[in-house]
Coordinates of C-alpha atoms in Angstrom, one line a residue:
X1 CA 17.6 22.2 67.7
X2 CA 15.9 20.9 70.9
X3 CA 17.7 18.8 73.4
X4 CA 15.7 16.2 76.0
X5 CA 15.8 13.3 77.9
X6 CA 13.8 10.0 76.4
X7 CA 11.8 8.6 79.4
X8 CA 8.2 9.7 77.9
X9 CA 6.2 6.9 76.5
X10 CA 3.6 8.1 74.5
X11 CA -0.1 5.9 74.4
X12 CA -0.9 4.1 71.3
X13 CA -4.5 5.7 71.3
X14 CA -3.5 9.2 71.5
X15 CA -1.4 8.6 67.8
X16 CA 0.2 11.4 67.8
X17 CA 4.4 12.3 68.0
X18 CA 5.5 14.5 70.2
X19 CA 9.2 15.8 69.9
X20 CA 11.1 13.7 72.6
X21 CA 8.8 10.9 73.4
X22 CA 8.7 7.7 72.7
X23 CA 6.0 6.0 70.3
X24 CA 5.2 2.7 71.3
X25 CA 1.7 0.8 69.8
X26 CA -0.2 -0.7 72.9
X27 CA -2.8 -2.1 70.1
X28 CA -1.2 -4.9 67.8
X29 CA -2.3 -4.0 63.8
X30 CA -0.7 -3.6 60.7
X31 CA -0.6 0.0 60.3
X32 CA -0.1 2.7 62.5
X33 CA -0.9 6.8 61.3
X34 CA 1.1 8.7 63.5
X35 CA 0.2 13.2 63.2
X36 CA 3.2 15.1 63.5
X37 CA 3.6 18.6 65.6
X38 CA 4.9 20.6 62.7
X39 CA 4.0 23.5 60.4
X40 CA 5.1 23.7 56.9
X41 CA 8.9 24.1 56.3
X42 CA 9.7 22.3 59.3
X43 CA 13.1 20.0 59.5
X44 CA 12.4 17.0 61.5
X45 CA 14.8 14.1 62.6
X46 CA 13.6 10.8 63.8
X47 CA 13.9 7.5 64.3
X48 CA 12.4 4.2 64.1
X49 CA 13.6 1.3 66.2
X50 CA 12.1 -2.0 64.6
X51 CA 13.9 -4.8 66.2
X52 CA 13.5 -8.2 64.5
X53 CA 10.8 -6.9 62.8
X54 CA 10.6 -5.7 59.0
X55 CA 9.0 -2.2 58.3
X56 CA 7.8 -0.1 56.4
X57 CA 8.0 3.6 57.4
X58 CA 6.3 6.2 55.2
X59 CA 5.1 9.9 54.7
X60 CA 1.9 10.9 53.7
X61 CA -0.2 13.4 53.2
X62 CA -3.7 14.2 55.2
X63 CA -5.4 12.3 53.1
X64 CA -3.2 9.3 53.5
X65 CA -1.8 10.0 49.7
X66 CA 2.1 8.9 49.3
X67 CA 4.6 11.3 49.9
X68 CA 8.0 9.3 50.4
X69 CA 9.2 6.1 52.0
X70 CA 11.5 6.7 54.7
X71 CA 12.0 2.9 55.6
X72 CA 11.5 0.0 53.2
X73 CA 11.4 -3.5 55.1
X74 CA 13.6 -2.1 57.7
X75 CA 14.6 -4.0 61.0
X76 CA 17.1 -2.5 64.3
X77 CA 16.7 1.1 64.4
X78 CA 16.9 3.5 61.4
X79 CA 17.3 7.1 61.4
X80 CA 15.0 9.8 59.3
X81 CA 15.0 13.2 58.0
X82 CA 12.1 15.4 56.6
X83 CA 11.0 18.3 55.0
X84 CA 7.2 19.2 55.5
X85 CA 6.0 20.3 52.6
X86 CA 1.9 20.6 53.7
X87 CA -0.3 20.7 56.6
X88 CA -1.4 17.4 58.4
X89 CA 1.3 15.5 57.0
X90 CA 1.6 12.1 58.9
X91 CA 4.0 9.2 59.6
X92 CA 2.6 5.8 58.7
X93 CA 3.9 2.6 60.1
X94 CA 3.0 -0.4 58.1
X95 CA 4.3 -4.4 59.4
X96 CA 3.6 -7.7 57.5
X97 CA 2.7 -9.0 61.0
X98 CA -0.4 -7.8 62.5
X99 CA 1.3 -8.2 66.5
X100 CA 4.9 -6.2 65.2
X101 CA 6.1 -4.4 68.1
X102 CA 8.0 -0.8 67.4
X103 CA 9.2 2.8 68.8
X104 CA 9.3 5.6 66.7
X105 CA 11.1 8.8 68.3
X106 CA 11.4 12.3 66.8
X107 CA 14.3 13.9 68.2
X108 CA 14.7 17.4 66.2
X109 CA 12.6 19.8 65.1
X110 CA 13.7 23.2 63.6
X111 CA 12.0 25.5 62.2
X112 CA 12.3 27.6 58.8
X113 CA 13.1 30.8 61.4
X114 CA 16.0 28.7 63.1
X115 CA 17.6 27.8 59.3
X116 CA 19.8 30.4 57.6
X117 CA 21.1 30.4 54.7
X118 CA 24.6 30.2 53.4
X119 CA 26.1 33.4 52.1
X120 CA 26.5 33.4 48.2
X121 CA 29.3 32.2 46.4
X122 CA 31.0 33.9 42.8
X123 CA 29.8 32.9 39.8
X124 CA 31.0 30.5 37.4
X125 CA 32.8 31.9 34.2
X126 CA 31.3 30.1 32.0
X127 CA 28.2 31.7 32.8
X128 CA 29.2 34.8 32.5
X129 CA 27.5 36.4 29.8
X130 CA 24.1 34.9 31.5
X131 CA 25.1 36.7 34.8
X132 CA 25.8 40.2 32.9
X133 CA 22.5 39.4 31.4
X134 CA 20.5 38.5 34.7
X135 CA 22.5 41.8 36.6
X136 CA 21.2 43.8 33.7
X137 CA 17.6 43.2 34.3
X138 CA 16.9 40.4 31.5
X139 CA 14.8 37.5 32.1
X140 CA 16.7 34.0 32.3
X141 CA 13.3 32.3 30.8
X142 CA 15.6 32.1 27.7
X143 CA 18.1 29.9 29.4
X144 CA 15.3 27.7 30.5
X145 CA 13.6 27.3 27.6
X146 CA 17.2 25.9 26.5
X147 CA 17.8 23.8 29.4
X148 CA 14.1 22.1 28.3
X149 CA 15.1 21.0 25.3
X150 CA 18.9 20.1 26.2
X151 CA 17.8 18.9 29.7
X152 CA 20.2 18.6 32.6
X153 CA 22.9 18.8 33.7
X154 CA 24.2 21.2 31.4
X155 CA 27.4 19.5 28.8
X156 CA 30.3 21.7 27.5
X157 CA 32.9 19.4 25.7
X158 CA 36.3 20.9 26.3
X159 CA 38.5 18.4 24.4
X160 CA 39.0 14.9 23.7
X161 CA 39.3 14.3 27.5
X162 CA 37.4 16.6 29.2
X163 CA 34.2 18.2 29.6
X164 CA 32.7 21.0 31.7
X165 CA 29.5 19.7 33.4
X166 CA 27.1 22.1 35.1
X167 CA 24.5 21.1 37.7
X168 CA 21.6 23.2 37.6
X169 CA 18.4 24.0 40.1
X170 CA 15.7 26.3 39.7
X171 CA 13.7 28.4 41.7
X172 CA 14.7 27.1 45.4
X173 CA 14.7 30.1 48.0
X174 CA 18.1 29.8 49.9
X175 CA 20.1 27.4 49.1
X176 CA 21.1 24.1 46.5
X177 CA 23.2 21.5 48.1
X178 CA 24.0 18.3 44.8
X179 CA 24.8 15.0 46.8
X180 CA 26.5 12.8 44.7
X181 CA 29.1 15.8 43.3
X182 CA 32.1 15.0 41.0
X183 CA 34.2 16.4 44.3
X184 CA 32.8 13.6 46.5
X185 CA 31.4 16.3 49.0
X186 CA 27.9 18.0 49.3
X187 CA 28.8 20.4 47.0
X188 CA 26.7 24.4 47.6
X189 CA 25.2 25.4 43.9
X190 CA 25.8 29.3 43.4
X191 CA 22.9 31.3 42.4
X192 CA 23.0 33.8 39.5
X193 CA 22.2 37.5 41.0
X194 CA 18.9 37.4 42.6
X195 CA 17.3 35.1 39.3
X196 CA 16.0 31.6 40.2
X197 CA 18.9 29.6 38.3
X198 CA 21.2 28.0 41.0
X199 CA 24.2 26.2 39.1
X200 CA 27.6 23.9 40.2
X201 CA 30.1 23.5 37.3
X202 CA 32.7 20.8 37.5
X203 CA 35.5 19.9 35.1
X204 CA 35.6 16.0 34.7
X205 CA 36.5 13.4 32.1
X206 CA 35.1 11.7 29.3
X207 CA 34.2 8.6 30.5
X208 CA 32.4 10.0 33.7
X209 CA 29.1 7.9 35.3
X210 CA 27.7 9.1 38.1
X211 CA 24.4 8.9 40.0
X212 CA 23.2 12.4 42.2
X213 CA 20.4 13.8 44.1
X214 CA 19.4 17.5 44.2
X215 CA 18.8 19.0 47.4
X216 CA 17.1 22.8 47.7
X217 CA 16.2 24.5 50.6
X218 CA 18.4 22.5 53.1
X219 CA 18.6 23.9 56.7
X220 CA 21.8 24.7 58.0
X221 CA 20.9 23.7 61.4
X222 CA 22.6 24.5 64.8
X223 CA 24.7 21.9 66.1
X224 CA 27.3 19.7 65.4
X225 CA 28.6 19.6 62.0
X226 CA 27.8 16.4 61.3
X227 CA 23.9 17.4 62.1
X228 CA 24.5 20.0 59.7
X229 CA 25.9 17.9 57.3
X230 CA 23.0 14.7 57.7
X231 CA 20.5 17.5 56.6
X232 CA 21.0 16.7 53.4
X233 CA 18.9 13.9 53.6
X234 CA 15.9 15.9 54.4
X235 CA 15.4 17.5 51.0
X236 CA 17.5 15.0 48.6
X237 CA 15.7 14.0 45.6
X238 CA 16.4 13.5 41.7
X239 CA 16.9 16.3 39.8
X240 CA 13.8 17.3 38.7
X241 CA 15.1 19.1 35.2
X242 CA 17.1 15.3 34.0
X243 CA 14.6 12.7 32.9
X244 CA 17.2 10.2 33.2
X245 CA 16.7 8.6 36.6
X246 CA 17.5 5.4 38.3
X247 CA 16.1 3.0 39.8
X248 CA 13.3 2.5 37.7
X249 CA 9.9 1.7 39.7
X250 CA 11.2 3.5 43.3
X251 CA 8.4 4.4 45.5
X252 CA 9.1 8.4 44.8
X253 CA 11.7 10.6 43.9
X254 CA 13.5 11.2 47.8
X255 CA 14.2 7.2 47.0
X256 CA 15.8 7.7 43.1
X257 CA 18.5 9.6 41.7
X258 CA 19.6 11.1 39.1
X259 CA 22.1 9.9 36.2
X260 CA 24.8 11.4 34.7
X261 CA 26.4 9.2 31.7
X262 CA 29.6 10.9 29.4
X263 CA 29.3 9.2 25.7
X264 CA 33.0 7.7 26.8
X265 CA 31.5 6.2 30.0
X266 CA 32.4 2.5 30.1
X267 CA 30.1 -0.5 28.7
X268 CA 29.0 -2.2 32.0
X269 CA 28.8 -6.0 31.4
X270 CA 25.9 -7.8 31.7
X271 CA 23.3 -5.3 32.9
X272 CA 21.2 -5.2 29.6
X273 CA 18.7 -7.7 29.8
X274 CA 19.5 -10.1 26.7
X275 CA 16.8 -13.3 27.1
X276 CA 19.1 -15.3 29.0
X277 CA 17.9 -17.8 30.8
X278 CA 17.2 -17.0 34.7
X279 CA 19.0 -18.5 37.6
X280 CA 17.0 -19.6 41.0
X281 CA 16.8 -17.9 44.7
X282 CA 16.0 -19.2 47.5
X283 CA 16.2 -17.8 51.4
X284 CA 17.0 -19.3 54.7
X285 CA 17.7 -17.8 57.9
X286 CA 21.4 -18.3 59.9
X287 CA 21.5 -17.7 63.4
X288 CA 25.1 -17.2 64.4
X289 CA 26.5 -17.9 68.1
X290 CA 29.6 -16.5 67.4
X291 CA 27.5 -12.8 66.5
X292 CA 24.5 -13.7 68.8
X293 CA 22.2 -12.5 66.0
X294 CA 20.3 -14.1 63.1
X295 CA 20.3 -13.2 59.4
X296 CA 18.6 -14.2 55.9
X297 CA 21.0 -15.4 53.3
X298 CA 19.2 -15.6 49.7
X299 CA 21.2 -18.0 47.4
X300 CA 21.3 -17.7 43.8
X301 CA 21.7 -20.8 41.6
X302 CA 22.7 -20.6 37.9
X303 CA 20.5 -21.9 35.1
X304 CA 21.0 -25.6 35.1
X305 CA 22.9 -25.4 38.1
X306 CA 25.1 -29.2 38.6
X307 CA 26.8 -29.1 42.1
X308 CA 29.6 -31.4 40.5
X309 CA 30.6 -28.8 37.8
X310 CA 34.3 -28.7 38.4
X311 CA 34.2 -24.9 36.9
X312 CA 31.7 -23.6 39.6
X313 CA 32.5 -20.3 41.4
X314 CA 31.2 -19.7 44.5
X315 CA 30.4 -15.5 44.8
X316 CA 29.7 -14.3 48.6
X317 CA 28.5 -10.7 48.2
X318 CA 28.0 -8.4 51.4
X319 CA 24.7 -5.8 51.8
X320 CA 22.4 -8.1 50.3
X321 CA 19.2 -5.3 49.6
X322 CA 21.4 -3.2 47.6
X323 CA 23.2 -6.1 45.4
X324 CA 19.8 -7.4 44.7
X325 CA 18.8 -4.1 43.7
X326 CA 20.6 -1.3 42.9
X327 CA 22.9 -3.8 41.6
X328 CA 20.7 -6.4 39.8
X329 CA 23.5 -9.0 40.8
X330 CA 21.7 -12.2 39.5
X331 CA 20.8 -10.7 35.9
X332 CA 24.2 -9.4 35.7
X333 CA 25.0 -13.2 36.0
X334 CA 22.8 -14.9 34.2
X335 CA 23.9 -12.7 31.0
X336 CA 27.5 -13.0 31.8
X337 CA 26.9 -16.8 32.2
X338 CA 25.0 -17.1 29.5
X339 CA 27.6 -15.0 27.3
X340 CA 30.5 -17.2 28.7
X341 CA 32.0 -14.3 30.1
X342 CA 31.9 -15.9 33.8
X343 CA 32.0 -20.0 35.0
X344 CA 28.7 -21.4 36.2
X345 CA 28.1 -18.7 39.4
X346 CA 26.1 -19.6 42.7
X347 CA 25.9 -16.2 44.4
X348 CA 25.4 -15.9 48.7
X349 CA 23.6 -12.7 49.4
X350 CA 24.3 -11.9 53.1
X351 CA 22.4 -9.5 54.5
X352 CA 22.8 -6.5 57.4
X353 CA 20.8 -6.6 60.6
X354 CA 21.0 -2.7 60.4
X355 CA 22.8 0.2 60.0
X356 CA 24.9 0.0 63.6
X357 CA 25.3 -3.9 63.1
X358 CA 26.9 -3.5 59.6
X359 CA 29.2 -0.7 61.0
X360 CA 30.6 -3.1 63.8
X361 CA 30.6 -6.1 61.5
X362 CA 32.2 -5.2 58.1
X363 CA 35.5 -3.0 59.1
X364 CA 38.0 -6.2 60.3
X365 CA 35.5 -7.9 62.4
X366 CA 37.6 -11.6 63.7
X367 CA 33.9 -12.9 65.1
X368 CA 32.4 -11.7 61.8
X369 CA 35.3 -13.4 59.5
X370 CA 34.6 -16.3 61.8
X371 CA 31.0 -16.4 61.2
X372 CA 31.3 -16.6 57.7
X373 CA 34.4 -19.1 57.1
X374 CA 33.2 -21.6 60.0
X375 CA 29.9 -21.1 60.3
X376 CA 28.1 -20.2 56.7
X377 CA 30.3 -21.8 54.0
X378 CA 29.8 -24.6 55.4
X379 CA 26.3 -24.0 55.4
X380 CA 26.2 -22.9 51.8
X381 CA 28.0 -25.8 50.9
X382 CA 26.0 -28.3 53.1
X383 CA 22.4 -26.7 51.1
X384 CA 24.1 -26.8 47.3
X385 CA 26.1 -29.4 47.6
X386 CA 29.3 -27.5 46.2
X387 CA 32.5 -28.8 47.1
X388 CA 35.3 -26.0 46.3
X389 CA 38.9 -25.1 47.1
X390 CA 39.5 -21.1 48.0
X391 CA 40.2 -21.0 44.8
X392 CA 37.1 -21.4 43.4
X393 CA 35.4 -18.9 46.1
X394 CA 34.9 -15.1 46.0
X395 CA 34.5 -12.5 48.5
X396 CA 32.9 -9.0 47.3
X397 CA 31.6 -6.3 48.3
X398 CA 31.8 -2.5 48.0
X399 CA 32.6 0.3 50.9
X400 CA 33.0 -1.6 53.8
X401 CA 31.7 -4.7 52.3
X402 CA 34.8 -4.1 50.3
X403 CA 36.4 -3.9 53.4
X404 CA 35.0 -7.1 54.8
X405 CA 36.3 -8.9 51.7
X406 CA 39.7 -7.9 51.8
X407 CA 40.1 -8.8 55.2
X408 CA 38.3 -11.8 55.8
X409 CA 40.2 -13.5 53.3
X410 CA 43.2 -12.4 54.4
X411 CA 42.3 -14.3 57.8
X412 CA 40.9 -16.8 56.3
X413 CA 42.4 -17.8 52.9
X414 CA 41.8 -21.8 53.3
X415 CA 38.4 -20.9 52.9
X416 CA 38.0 -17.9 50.1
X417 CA 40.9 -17.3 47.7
X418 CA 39.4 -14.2 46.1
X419 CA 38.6 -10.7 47.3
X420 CA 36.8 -8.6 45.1
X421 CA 36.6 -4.7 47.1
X422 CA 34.4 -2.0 44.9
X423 CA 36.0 1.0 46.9
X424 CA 36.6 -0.6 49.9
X425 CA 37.0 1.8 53.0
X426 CA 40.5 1.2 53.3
X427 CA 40.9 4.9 55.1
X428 CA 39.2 2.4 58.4
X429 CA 41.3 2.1 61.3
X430 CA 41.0 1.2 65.0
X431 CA 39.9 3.7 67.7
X432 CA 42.8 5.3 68.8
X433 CA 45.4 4.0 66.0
X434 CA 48.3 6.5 65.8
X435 CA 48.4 8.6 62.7
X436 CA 51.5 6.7 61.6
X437 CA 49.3 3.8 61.0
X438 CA 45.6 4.9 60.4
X439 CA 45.9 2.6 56.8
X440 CA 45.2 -0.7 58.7
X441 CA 45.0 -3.0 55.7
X442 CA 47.8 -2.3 54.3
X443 CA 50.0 -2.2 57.2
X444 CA 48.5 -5.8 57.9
X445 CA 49.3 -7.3 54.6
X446 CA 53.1 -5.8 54.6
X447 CA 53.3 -7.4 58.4
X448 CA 51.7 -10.8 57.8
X449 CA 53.2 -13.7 55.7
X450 CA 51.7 -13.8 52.4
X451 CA 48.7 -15.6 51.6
X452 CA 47.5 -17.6 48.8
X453 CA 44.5 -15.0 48.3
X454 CA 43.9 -13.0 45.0
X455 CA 42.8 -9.5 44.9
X456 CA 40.2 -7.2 42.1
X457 CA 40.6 -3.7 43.5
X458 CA 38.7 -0.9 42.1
X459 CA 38.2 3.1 43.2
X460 CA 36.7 6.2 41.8
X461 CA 38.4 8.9 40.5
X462 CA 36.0 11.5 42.3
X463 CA 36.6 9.5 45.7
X464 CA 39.2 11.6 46.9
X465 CA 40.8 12.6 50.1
X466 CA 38.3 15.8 52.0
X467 CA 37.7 17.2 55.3
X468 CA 41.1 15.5 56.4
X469 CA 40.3 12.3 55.8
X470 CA 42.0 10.0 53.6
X471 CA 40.4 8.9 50.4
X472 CA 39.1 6.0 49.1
X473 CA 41.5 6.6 45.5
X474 CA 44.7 7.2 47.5
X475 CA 44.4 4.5 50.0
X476 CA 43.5 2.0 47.4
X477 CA 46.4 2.4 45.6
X478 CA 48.7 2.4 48.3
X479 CA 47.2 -0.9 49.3
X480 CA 47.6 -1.8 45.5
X481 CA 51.2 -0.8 46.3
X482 CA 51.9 -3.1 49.5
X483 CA 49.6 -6.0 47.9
X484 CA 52.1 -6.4 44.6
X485 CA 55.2 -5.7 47.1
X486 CA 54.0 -8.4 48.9
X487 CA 53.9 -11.3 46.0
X488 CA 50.1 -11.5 45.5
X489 CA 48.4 -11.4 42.8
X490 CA 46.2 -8.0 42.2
X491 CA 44.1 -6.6 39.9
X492 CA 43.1 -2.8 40.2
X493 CA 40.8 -0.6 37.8
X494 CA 39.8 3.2 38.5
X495 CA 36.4 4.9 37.2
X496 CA 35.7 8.2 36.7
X497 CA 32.7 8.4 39.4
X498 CA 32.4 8.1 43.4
X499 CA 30.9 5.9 45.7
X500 CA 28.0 5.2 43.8
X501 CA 26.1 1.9 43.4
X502 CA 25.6 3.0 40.1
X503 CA 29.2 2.5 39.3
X504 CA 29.6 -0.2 41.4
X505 CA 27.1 -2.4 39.1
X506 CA 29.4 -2.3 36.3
X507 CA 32.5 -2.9 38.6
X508 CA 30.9 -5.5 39.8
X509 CA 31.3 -7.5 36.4
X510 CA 34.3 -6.1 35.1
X511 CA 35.7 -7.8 38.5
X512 CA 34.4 -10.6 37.9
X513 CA 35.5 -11.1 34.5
X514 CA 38.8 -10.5 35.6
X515 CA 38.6 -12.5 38.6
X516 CA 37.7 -15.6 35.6
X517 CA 41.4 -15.8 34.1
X518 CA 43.8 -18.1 35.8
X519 CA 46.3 -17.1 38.3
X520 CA 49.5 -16.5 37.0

């Protein structure tokens, strides 16, 4: 890993990245090709500082042929890691305004020399007889020709509860990292003697969903840990042996991931597409003083929407991209609508300004709480007309959008009676909080007086405590704990998966359902 000081400016006509400069188009247009000073095999880390702009940020080949999008519509700065994989491949920054201003920066490069591999770990029992088979001098072409017609991951029912599930990778030449692993870490596959099958088994239960990338080849780079770590981004991709992927229509497969689904997984309400009729979006931008930044908010309005519906719910949901996405948010209410599952729903998308805003804005933010009771509910209600109690009004999100909703209604419960947290990061604490205290929310609801606020918790049962952190399953529970100590009102449901939007897009009903019944 190289180290340098950023005070290089690089000219627009010479379009070409140089590790430690500073990329800056002296030319407006739409799209910039940028060459990059690497050789095949190559880890490179950059970024991409947009501003208020929205790019696109891609890799391509020589020829200008689609590789992988590294940046979809992105705006403030947003970090990248790649892999190259041939000769002449190229950066290419594309704007929707011809005079968008940007920097693009690459700040690591290490080579496939500077990358060593990870020492090799025992095998798995239950493969065994394979192993003898491999050590012997068979071929595992056998196995594979299995694995083809089975395809992956590999699924060993143990009992009525249980199943072994075994991740498998083939032919990578040092090492197979699986993001997304039942343990909730970046789990290392072991490889079978010196044959091309590189396998991860897991014991998990019946009902498990879970999404996952495969990742050969990562380098473990010099450095920090977390540098280490963050390398798994460079090579992360769906597993190429499981057809099953999701989402449908992504760009390539860096930007998809794999699915696991147990036949005991849960139904997730209102995801299938059933002919109900469609709700409405529309967008506006908010600029907030409190914040001193401006953000799009889409709004979506139920079929037949009437302001003066006394049943309307009013839904605010944080990380707007991802719930409009990942989680197809307004289909999952139209059907649950439509199926009377749910009140008439008008749903606020609020968006991030970027990665670093969203980190200072979600986790118990008073100016961002602020921003949102004061400043755009009444906004939402001014543009739909709505007038609701807190009772009527929901706050959800997941991570630290789950976070976000916890605590904002908690500060403000005159203006949203409902919090709805998809594993929120209650681990999240203060700078410098003593270890005593480290589980902020729940030492703020058992200090406060008790609010008239509802709560939908839910957790996965793979998002466990690691690395001596606290988990997302423990510290929900102890919050679970304080909340029903403390008078109020709570539901709570655990899945068997991690934090994964592809969970989350069932939870995301299942809250809300639950959210529906009347308060007791």
């Amino acid at each position: 890993m190289l180290g340098f000081a950023f005070t290089s400016l690089a000219q627009a006509d010479d379009a070409r990245l140089r590790i430690g400069e500073i990329f800056r188009a002296a030319q407006p247009q739409q799209t910039t090709m940028l060459s990059l000073p690497a050789e095949m095999g190559d880890y490179l880390r950059g970024r991409l500082d947009a501003g208020n702009e929205k790019l696109t940020l891609d890799l391509v080949a020589a020829d200008g042929t689609h590789i992988r999008r590294l940046a979809d519509e992105a705006g403030g700065s947003v970090e990248f890691r790649i892999i190259i994989g041939r000769t002449g491949e190229k950066l290419k920054v594309t704007s929707k305004r011809p005079d968008a201003a940007f920097a693009l920066t690459l700040l690591d490069q290490v080579t496939p020399k500077q990358q060593v591999a990870p020492q090799t770990r025992p095998v798995s029992p239950t493969l065994s007889k394979l192993v003898e088979e491999v050590e012997k001098g068979g071929s595992a072409e056998t196995f594979w020709e299995q694995q083809r017609e089975q395809d992956t991951p590999l699924i060993e029912k143990l009992d009525d509860k249980q199943s072994l599930v075994t991740f498998l990778q083939r032919g990578a030449k040092r090492n197979v990292r699986l993001f997304g692993a039942p343990s909730g870490d970046h789990e290392l596959l072991e490889r079978l003697g010196q044959s091309d099958i590189w396998f991860k088994s897991f014991v998990v239960p019946n009902d498990t969903r879970l999404s996952y990338q495969i990742a050969p080849d990562v380098p473990d780079l010099p450095g920090s840990e977390r540098n280490r770590r963050v390398a798994i981004l460079a090579t992360a991709q769906a597993d190429p042996l499981n057809p099953q992927r999701w989402p449908e229509g992504a760009p390539d497969v860096f930007n998809q991931d794999s699915i696991l689904e147990l036949p005991d997984a849960p139904e997730q309400p209102g995801i299938k597409e059933k002919g109900a009729a469609k709700g409405n979006l529309s967008s506006f931008s908010i600029a907030s003083e409190r914040l001193g930044n401006e953000r799009e908010i889409t709004i979506y309005t139920p079929p037949g929407f009437d302001a003066a519906d006394p049943k309307n719910r009013l839904l605010f949901l944080f990380d707007a991209r991802q719930y409009m996405t990942k989680v197809p948010t307004p289909t999952i209410l139209d059907n649950l609508i439509a199926e009377n599952l749910i009140s008439p729903t008008v749903a606020v998308f609020v968006s991030e300004i970027d990665r670093e805003a969203r980190s200072r804005e979600l986790p118990a933010n008073a100016d961002f709480a602020d921003f949102m009771a004061k400043e755009l509910l009444p906004e939402i209600k001014a543009r739909t007309g709505l007038k609701l109690g807190p009772d009527r009004t929901i706050l959800a999100g997941s991570s630290y959008g789950g976070l976000a909703a916890a605590t904002i209604a908690l500060r403000h419960p005159k203006s949203f009676g409902n919090a709805l947290s998809l594993s929120g990061s209650f681990w999240w604490h203060p700078k410098n909080t003593p270890a005593s205290e480290e589980e902020y929310v729940a030492g703020l609801v058992a200090g406060m007086q008790t609010v008239p606020v509802r709560f939908h918790l839910t957790a996965g049962l793979f998002e466990t405590a690691h690395a001596n952190a606290a988990g997302i399953l423990e510290t929900s529970r102890h919050l679970r704990d304080v909340l029903v100590a403390r008078g109020y009102q709570v539901g709570y449901r655990e899945y068997a998966g991690g934090h994964d939007y592809y969970v989350w897009r069932g939870a995301l009903g299942d809250g809300l359902i639950a959210l529906e019944q009347p308060p007791r």
